[in-house]
XYZ file of C-alpha atoms in Angstrom:
322
model
C 158.099 210.981 179.511
C 157.530 211.067 175.756
C 160.250 212.848 173.763
C 159.526 216.396 172.646
C 159.103 216.623 168.891
C 161.423 218.998 166.992
C 158.466 221.218 166.106
C 157.185 221.495 169.679
C 160.550 222.804 170.824
C 160.805 225.467 168.107
C 159.535 228.985 167.553
C 156.878 229.206 164.863
C 157.196 231.857 162.156
C 154.426 233.525 160.168
C 155.479 235.525 157.115
C 154.604 235.929 153.438
C 155.943 238.146 150.679
C 152.257 238.855 150.000
C 152.308 241.108 153.080
C 154.495 243.519 151.079
C 151.620 244.313 148.709
C 149.799 246.636 151.116
C 150.258 250.354 150.275
C 153.440 249.647 148.319
C 153.388 252.927 146.375
C 152.506 255.313 149.218
C 154.835 257.468 151.273
C 153.424 256.151 154.531
C 155.064 255.228 157.863
C 153.494 251.747 157.732
C 155.418 250.595 154.663
C 156.544 247.274 153.168
C 160.161 248.100 154.015
C 159.297 247.376 157.653
C 159.071 243.664 156.874
C 162.072 243.804 154.562
C 164.119 245.256 157.444
C 162.945 242.491 159.772
C 163.627 239.599 157.413
C 167.041 240.944 156.387
C 167.985 241.278 160.056
C 166.904 237.747 160.831
C 168.866 236.411 157.856
C 171.989 238.389 158.765
C 171.962 237.211 162.379
C 171.267 233.575 161.537
C 167.985 233.627 163.452
C 165.853 232.901 160.405
C 167.170 229.345 160.022
C 166.222 228.641 163.650
C 162.533 229.446 163.044
C 159.838 226.948 162.057
C 157.652 228.349 159.232
C 153.956 227.687 159.723
C 151.473 227.116 156.914
C 148.380 229.296 156.773
C 145.523 230.425 154.575
C 143.690 233.765 154.417
C 141.099 234.195 157.131
C 137.572 233.237 156.091
C 134.482 235.382 156.537
C 133.374 233.060 159.316
C 136.679 233.320 161.179
C 136.981 237.074 160.790
C 133.320 237.406 161.736
C 134.181 236.263 165.253
C 135.553 239.794 165.763
C 134.382 242.036 162.925
C 130.859 242.742 161.717
C 129.569 241.577 158.361
C 128.678 245.148 157.387
C 132.217 246.289 158.126
C 133.748 243.580 155.939
C 131.324 244.483 153.162
C 132.274 248.155 153.453
C 135.975 247.289 153.193
C 135.309 245.310 150.032
C 133.745 248.444 148.503
C 136.463 250.883 149.631
C 139.550 249.908 147.628
C 141.691 252.927 146.771
C 140.304 255.088 149.569
C 141.487 256.576 152.825
C 139.296 255.142 155.575
C 140.520 257.784 158.018
C 143.342 260.356 157.775
C 145.939 257.657 158.585
C 144.492 254.461 157.130
C 144.502 253.669 153.420
C 142.940 250.682 151.689
C 145.014 250.104 148.558
C 144.607 247.646 145.736
C 144.889 244.215 147.297
C 145.093 245.574 150.869
C 142.043 243.685 152.062
C 143.480 240.434 150.721
C 146.745 241.186 152.543
C 144.850 241.871 155.773
C 142.939 238.597 155.390
C 146.220 236.749 154.904
C 147.681 238.396 158.000
C 144.584 237.428 159.973
C 144.853 233.857 158.746
C 148.499 233.782 159.749
C 147.953 234.927 163.316
C 145.055 232.510 163.733
C 147.222 229.658 162.444
C 149.987 230.617 164.872
C 147.529 230.765 167.762
C 146.211 227.320 166.891
C 149.696 225.846 166.469
C 150.841 227.109 169.866
C 147.599 226.129 171.589
C 147.742 222.601 170.158
C 151.438 222.247 171.009
C 152.711 222.031 167.443
C 155.276 224.723 168.305
C 156.314 226.146 171.651
C 155.734 229.796 170.767
C 155.436 231.890 167.613
C 156.115 235.275 166.058
C 153.892 236.732 163.349
C 155.674 239.174 161.030
C 152.453 240.499 159.537
C 151.103 243.760 158.232
C 148.993 245.823 158.273
C 148.992 246.036 162.078
C 145.742 245.492 163.923
C 145.288 246.700 167.482
C 143.492 249.966 166.649
C 140.863 248.253 164.475
C 137.431 248.141 166.077
C 134.820 245.524 165.286
C 133.214 247.889 162.777
C 135.868 250.478 161.945
C 139.412 250.799 160.613
C 141.774 253.301 162.192
C 145.410 254.006 162.988
C 146.898 252.061 160.013
C 144.828 248.991 161.057
C 142.183 247.131 159.028
C 141.572 243.844 160.893
C 142.409 243.328 164.556
C 144.980 240.553 164.380
C 145.501 239.934 168.085
C 141.754 239.900 168.739
C 141.302 237.369 165.933
C 144.049 235.214 167.467
C 142.248 235.296 170.814
C 138.929 234.466 169.152
C 140.543 231.536 167.337
C 141.754 230.119 170.649
C 138.317 230.530 172.197
C 136.834 228.657 169.227
C 139.176 225.757 170.023
C 138.819 225.993 173.806
C 135.738 227.942 174.951
C 136.897 228.000 178.577
C 140.394 229.327 177.841
C 141.775 232.306 179.758
C 143.826 234.579 177.486
C 146.225 237.347 178.479
C 146.989 240.027 175.879
C 150.068 242.123 176.673
C 150.213 245.173 174.410
C 153.480 247.120 174.583
C 153.018 249.136 171.409
C 153.622 252.797 172.259
C 150.060 253.611 171.167
C 147.142 252.279 173.188
C 145.317 249.406 171.478
C 141.867 250.933 171.697
C 140.375 248.403 169.280
C 141.506 245.364 171.235
C 140.386 246.932 174.486
C 136.942 247.733 173.097
C 136.435 244.251 171.631
C 137.104 242.528 174.964
C 135.991 245.273 177.365
C 133.150 243.165 178.757
C 134.903 239.790 178.640
C 136.120 238.006 181.785
C 138.078 235.496 179.659
C 140.443 237.914 177.942
C 142.601 240.205 180.052
C 143.876 243.135 178.014
C 146.938 244.802 179.570
C 148.581 247.760 177.864
C 151.732 249.799 178.446
C 151.718 252.936 176.312
C 152.711 256.566 176.101
C 149.976 258.853 177.391
C 148.660 261.231 176.253
C 149.184 260.127 172.662
C 147.116 258.791 169.764
C 144.394 257.502 169.964
C 143.706 259.233 173.301
C 142.385 256.172 175.133
C 144.121 254.057 177.739
C 143.714 255.935 180.999
C 144.375 253.892 184.121
C 140.704 254.328 185.037
C 139.635 252.212 182.020
C 139.312 248.799 183.661
C 136.488 246.977 181.867
C 132.712 246.878 182.086
C 130.128 244.463 183.473
C 131.513 240.916 183.619
C 134.772 242.293 182.206
C 135.306 244.768 185.022
C 138.872 244.376 186.278
C 140.060 242.506 183.195
C 141.394 245.589 181.410
C 144.659 246.948 182.797
C 146.191 250.164 181.484
C 149.583 251.465 182.579
C 149.990 254.837 180.853
C 153.494 256.325 180.873
C 154.609 259.900 180.162
C 156.938 260.775 177.303
C 160.596 260.165 178.069
C 159.935 257.399 180.597
C 162.643 255.105 179.219
C 163.290 251.396 179.650
C 163.298 251.317 183.487
C 159.739 252.644 183.733
C 158.621 250.498 180.789
C 159.968 247.338 182.430
C 158.575 248.293 185.831
C 155.143 248.667 184.206
C 155.478 245.223 182.629
C 156.535 243.720 185.954
C 153.554 245.321 187.689
C 151.235 243.588 185.226
C 152.912 240.184 185.279
C 153.320 240.027 189.065
C 149.886 241.481 189.820
C 146.689 241.232 187.760
C 148.056 238.773 185.202
C 149.223 236.406 187.932
C 145.812 236.528 189.619
C 144.069 236.032 186.273
C 146.002 232.759 185.690
C 145.969 232.709 181.876
C 146.377 229.629 179.717
C 148.251 231.511 176.962
C 149.885 234.901 176.404
C 149.400 236.959 173.260
C 151.749 239.908 172.761
C 150.815 242.920 170.651
C 154.475 243.500 169.885
C 154.849 247.060 168.736
C 158.393 248.424 168.767
C 157.532 252.101 168.328
C 158.306 252.767 172.003
C 161.955 252.635 170.851
C 163.926 255.818 171.494
C 164.657 256.197 167.760
C 161.048 255.877 166.599
C 159.719 258.989 164.815
C 156.080 258.660 165.944
C 156.508 258.729 169.731
C 158.954 259.523 172.521
C 158.819 256.838 175.198
C 162.605 256.299 174.823
C 162.854 252.519 175.306
C 166.178 250.948 174.244
C 166.725 247.810 172.186
C 168.050 246.150 175.344
C 164.791 247.135 177.039
C 162.838 245.103 174.501
C 165.211 242.165 174.979
C 164.553 242.257 178.727
C 160.809 242.635 178.244
C 160.837 239.576 175.986
C 162.663 237.478 178.573
C 160.233 238.507 181.296
C 157.087 237.733 179.323
C 158.589 234.410 178.183
C 159.448 233.567 181.792
C 155.858 234.329 182.780
C 154.526 232.100 179.994
C 156.912 229.306 181.018
C 155.922 229.484 184.675
C 152.171 229.896 184.219
C 151.106 228.955 180.660
C 153.242 225.938 179.728
C 155.319 228.355 177.661
C 152.427 229.176 175.330
C 153.040 232.596 173.761
C 152.168 234.150 170.412
C 153.756 237.473 169.482
C 152.171 239.588 166.746
C 153.866 242.559 165.096
C 152.163 245.910 165.572
C 154.040 249.223 165.172
C 157.673 250.268 164.808
C 158.613 252.859 162.194
C 162.359 253.464 162.369
C 163.679 250.674 160.183
C 166.991 250.171 161.990
C 165.361 250.231 165.423
C 162.631 247.866 164.234
C 165.153 245.448 162.763
C 167.263 245.398 165.925
C 164.281 245.157 168.273
C 162.626 242.287 166.426
C 165.934 240.421 166.268
C 166.407 240.570 170.046
C 162.738 239.693 170.498
C 163.047 236.587 168.296
C 166.294 235.648 169.993
C 164.402 235.705 173.296
C 161.558 233.566 171.965
C 164.010 231.040 170.537
C 166.007 230.968 173.757
C 162.798 230.275 175.682
C 162.005 227.249 173.502
C 165.530 225.874 173.729
C 165.583 226.306 177.503
C 162.474 224.141 177.718
C 163.918 221.187 175.804
C-alpha cells in the first residue's frame, strides 16, 4: 500500500480575513466577530496549527451559475448598500466577500473529492443555506453548500452527495435547489416552527427527487438527546440507503442552548457527539470524505466552543485513519 501523504491525512481549512469585510459597520447578528471568535478559539486551543490551509480564488460567474441565475447575480451587482430583505444586507464589498466564500467552499469540496485532504472545514461568511437560486434571504447571499455540491458534480457527474444540515433554521434554499434531484440527498434537523417556516416532515422531494429530501423538525427545548436521535435516524436510515460518495455538512451552531435566535437547547457536548457520528458515517461509507461549511451561530462564546469541538472531531477522524 502506498504511504498516505501528509496532506491527505489532514483536515483542510478555508479562511480569509477578507470574510470580515461583510457588514462590518452594522449592528447585525451575522457579524465579523463570529469569525474572530472562531479563529481565536482555534489558536488558543492549539487546533489551528493542526489544520491544513487550502488555497482558493473567488468563485467565477460560470461556477456560481451552476446554482444561481445570471439575472440574480446581475441584481446583486446593482444592489450594494441595500437591504435585500428585512434581514439581509448587501454592504460595500459584500458581493466580493460572498464570491470569495463560494470559491473557498468549492475549493474545499474539490480538495476532499480529489483526496488532497481527508476532510475540511470552511470558516466562511456570509452563510448560505437560505439563499435560493434567484433570491437572497436570511442573512444569505450565495448558497455555499449548494455550490460545493455543484462543484463535485462538475468533477464527477455520477456522484451521490449527502447534505446534512443541522443549523437550527431550515435550509429552505438548499432544499429548493435540489428538490428534484436524485443525486443530492438533503437532510435537515431544525427547530420547527421557526424561520423560514419550511421544513415539515412531509416535504420529501418532487419528481425524480422524491424521497431524497429528509426533514426532521424538532420542537423548541428538545435538547441534545433529541437532536442526536434525529441525526442517528438520518444516518442509519435514508442516508445509509442512499449510499453517498461524500458528506457535506451545513454546520450551523445556532441550535446551541445559549444562542439568542432560537431555543433548541443543544449543548456543546452535543455538537461534539454529532461531529463524531457524522465523521464515523463518512469513514464507513464515503472513504472519510466530508466537507463542513459554517452556517449560523450567534452567541460568540457558544460559537467558539462549538466550532472548536467540531474541528477537534474532524482532526481526530483524519488522525484515526492514518
